Coordinates of C-alpha atoms in Angstrom, one line a residue:
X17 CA -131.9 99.6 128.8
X18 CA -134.8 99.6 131.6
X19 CA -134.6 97.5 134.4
X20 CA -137.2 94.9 134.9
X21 CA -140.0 95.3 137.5
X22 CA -140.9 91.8 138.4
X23 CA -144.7 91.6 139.8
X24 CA -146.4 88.4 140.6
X25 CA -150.2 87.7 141.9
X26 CA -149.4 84.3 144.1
X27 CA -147.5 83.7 147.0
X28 CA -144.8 81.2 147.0
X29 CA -144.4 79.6 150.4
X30 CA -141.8 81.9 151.4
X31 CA -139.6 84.6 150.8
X32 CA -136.0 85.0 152.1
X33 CA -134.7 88.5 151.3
X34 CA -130.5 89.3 151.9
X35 CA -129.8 92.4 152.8
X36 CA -126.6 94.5 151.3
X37 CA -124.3 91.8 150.7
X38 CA -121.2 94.2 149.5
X39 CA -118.1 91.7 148.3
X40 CA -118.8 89.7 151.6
X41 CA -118.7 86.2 150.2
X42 CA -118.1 84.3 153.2
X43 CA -121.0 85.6 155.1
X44 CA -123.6 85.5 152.0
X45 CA -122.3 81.9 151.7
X46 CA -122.5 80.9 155.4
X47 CA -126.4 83.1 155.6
X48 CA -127.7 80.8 152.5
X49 CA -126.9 77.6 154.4
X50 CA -128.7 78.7 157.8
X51 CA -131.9 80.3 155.0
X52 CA -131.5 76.2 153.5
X53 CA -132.1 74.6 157.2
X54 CA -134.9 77.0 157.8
X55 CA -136.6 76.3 154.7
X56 CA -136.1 72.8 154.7
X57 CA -138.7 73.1 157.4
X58 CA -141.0 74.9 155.0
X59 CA -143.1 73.0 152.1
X60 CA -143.3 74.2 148.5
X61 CA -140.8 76.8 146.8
X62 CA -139.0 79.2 148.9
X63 CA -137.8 82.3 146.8
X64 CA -134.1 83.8 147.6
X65 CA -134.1 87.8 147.0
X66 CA -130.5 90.0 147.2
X67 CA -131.7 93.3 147.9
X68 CA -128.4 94.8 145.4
X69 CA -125.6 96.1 146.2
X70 CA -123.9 92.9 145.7
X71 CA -120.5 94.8 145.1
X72 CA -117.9 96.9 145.9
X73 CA -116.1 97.7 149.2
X74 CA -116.0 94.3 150.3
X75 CA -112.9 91.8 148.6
X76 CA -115.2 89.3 146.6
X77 CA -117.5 91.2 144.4
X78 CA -117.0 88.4 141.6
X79 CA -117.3 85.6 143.6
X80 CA -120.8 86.9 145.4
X81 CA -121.5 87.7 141.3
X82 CA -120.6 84.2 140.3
X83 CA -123.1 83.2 143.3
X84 CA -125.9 85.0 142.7
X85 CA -125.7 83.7 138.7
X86 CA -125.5 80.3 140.2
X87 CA -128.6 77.9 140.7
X88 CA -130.5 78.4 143.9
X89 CA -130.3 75.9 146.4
X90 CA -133.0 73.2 146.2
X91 CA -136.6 73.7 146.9
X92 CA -135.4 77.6 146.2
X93 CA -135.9 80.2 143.3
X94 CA -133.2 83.1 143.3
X95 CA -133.6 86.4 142.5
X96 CA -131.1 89.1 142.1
X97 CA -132.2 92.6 142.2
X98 CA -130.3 95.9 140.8
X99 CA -128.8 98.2 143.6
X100 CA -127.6 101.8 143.0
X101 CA -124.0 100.4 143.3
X102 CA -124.6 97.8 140.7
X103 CA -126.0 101.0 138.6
X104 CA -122.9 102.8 139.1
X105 CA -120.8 100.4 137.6
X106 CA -122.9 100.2 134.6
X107 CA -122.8 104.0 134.1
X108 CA -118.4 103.2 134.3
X109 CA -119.1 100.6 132.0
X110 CA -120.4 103.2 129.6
X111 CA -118.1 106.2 130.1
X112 CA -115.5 106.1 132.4
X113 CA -114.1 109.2 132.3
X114 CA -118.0 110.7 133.8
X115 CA -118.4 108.3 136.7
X116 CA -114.7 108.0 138.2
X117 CA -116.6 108.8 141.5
X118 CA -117.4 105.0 141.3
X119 CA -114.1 104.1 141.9
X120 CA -114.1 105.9 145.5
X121 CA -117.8 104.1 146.6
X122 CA -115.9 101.0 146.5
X123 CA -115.5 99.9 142.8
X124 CA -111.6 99.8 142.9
X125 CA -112.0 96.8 145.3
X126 CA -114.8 95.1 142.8
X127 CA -112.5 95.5 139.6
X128 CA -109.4 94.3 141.7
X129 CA -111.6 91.0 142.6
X130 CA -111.4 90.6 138.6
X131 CA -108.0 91.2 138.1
X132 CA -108.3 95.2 137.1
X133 CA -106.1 97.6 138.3
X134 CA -107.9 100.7 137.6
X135 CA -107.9 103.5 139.9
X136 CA -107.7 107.2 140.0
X137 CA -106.0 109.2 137.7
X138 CA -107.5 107.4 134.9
X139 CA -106.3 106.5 132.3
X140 CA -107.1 107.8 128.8
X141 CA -111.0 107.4 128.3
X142 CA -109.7 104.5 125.7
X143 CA -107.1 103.0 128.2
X144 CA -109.5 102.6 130.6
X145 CA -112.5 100.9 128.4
X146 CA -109.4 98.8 126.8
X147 CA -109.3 97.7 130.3
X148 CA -112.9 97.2 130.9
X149 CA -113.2 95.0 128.1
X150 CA -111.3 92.1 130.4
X151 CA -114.5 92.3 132.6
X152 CA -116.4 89.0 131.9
X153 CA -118.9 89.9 129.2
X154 CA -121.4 86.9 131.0
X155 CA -120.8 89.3 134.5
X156 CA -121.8 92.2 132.5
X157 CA -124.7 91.6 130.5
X158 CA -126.0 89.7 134.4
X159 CA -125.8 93.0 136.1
X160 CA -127.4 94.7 132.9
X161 CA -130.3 92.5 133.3
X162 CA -130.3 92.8 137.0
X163 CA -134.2 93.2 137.8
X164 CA -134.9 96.5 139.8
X165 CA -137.4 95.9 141.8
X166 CA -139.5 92.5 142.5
X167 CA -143.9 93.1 144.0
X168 CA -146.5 90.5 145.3
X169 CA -149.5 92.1 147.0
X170 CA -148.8 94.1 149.6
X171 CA -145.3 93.9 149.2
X172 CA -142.3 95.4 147.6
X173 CA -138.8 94.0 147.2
X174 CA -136.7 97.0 146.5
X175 CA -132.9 98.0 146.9
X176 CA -133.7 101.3 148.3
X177 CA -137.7 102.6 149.0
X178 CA -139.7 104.3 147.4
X179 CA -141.3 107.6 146.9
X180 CA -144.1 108.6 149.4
X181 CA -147.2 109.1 147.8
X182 CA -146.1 108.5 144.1
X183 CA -147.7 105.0 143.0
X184 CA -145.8 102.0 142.1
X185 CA -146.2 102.2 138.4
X186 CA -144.6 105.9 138.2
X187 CA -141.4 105.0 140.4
X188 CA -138.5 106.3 139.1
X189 CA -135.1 103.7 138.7
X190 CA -133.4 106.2 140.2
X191 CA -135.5 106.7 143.6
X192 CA -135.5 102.9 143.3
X193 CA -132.1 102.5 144.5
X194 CA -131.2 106.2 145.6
X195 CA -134.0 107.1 148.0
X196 CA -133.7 107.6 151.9
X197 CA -135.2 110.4 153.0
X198 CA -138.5 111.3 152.8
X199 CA -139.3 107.5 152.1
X200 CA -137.8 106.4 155.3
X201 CA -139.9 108.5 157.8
X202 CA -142.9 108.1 155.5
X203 CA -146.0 106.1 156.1
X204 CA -147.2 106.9 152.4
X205 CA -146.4 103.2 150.9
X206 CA -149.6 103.0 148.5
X207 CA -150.5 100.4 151.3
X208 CA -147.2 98.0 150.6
X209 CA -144.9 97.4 153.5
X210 CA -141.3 97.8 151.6
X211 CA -138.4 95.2 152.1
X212 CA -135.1 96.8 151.3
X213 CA -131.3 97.8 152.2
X214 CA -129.2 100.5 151.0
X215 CA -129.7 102.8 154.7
X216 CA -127.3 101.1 156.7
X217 CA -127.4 100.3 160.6
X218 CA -126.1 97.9 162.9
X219 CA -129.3 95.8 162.9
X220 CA -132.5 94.9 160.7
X221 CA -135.1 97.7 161.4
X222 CA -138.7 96.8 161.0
X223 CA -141.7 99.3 161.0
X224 CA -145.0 98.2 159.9
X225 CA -144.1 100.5 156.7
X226 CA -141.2 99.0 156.0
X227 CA -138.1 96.5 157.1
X228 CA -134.6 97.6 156.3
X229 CA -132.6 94.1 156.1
X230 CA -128.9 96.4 155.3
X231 CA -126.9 95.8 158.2
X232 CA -123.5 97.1 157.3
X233 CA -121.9 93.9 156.4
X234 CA -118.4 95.0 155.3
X235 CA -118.1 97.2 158.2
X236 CA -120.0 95.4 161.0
X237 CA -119.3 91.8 159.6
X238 CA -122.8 90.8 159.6
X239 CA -125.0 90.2 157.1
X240 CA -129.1 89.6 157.9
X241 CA -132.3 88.5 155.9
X242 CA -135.7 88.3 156.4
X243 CA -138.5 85.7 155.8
X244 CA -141.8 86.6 154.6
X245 CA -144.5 84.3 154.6
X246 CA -148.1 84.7 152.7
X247 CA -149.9 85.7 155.8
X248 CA -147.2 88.6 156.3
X249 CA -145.3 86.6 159.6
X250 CA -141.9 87.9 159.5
X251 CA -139.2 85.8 160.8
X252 CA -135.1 87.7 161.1
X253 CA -131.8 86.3 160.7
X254 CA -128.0 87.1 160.8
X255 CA -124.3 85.6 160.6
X256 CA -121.6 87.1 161.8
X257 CA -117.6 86.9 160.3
X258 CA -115.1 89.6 160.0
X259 CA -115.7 92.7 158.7
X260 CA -114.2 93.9 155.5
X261 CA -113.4 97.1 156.6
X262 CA -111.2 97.9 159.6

C-alpha cells in the first residue's frame, strides 16, 4: 500500500518538527511540553511533525506509538510521518523469514516493548507470524498508514531527503527514508529547504538547503526539534535525559 504524500497550499502559524525519536519516551514526552510553552506564545494552530523513526533501539517503542496516536496537545495538529525503520517492520510484518536483519537495526527492543520475544534464530516462518499476530492490530494498521512525507511551499517534511535534481512528484518511498548521500551535500532541492532526520549527529544541522533535526537520541540522550514559521524564521530546541544506549 503507498504511503501518503501530504501537501498543503497555507501556512498554519507554526510548525514544530521532532527529530528521530527512537523508543525514547521520556524525552519525546518532556520536548512536547517545552514545544506547548513555546507555542502557547504563538496564535492560531501550531502543527506537531515526528520526522519517523519512532522505533526501535530505544526501550519504549509502544509507548512513543501510543503517543504519537494520541490527540495533540491543544491549539496543536499532529502528524506522524513514516521513517525507514517504521518501513522495516512492515516488510517483517509481511515475511519474516526475508527481513530478520530488522531484528539487529533495533526491532528486538520494539517487539520486547509489546511483550514479543522474537529474536534471532527465528522461528518457523509460521511460529514467528503466530507471534506477530499479538502485535496490536490498531499499532499496525497506524504505522501502515503512516504518511511519508508531509510539503507546504518551499518546504518538505521528510524522514530522510530527497533526491537531487529529481522533482518532488517522482520521489521514490524508498529514497524518502533511505537517502543520505548525494542529497546531503546537494544544493539541488527543486528550490525546497528539506526538514528531516535519519543522518545522525550530535546536534541539529542547518544549511540553507536543508535542517537535519536527528540528533542521536538513544545514544546521546537528546532529542531536538525545530520551529518553522510562514516567513521561514527558524527557531531550535533540545532536552536532554539518559541515553538508551550505553
Amino acid at each position: 500500500m503507498p504511503h501518503p504524500r501530504l501537501a498543503f497550499h497555507t501556512w498554519p502559524a507554526a510548525i514544530y518538527a521532532i527529530g528521530d525519536v527512537h523508543g525514547c519516551f521520556e524525552q519525546l514526552l518532556a520536548l512536547e511540553a517545552v514545544i506547548a510553552r513555546d507555542g502557547a506564545a504563538i496564535e492560531g494552530e501550531k502543527w506537531l511533525v515526528t520526522v519517523g523513526d519512532h522505533i526501535d533501539r530505544g526501550p519504549r517503542s509502544r509507548e512513543v506509538i501510543e503517543h504519537v496516536m494520541a490527540p495533540a496537545p491543544a491549539g496543536f495538529r499532529r502528524f506522524a510521518l513514516l521513517g525507514n525503520h517504521e518501513a522495516m517492520l512492515l516488510d517483517f510484518f509481511a515475511n519474516p523469514a526475508a527481513h530478520a536483519y530488522y531484528l539487529d537495526e533495533g526491532g528486538t527492543t520494539t517487539l520486547a516493548s509489546y511483550g514479543l520475544a522474537i529474536g534471532r534464530p527465528l522461528r518457523s516462518q509460521a511460529g514467528t507470524l503466530a507471534a506477530l499476530a499479538a502485535f496490536p492490530d490498531a499499532h499496525r494498521q497506524f504505522i501502515a498508514a503512516l504518511p511519508i512525507s508531509l510539503s507546504l511551499p518551499g518546504w518538505l517534511f521528510v524522514h530522510a531527503g530527497i533526491r537531487p535534481g529529481v522533482p518532488l512528484a517522482m520521489q521514490s518511498d524508498e529514497d524518502l527514508v533511505w537517502i543520505r548521500a548525494p542529497f546531503l551535500t546537494s544544493q539541488l532541492t527543486g528550490g525546497l529547504r528539506v526538514v528531516h532526520g535519519h543522518t545522525p549527529g550530535r546536534s541539529i544541522v542547518a544549511t540553507p538547503h536543508r535542517i537535519d533535526v536527528d540528533t542521536h537520541c538513544y545514544h546521546t540522550g537528546t532529542l531536538s526539534a525545530v520551529r518553522v514559521t510562514p516567513d521561514g524564521a527558524t527557531e531550535f530546541f533540545s532536552v536532554s535525559g539518559a541515553p538508551a544506549s550505553r
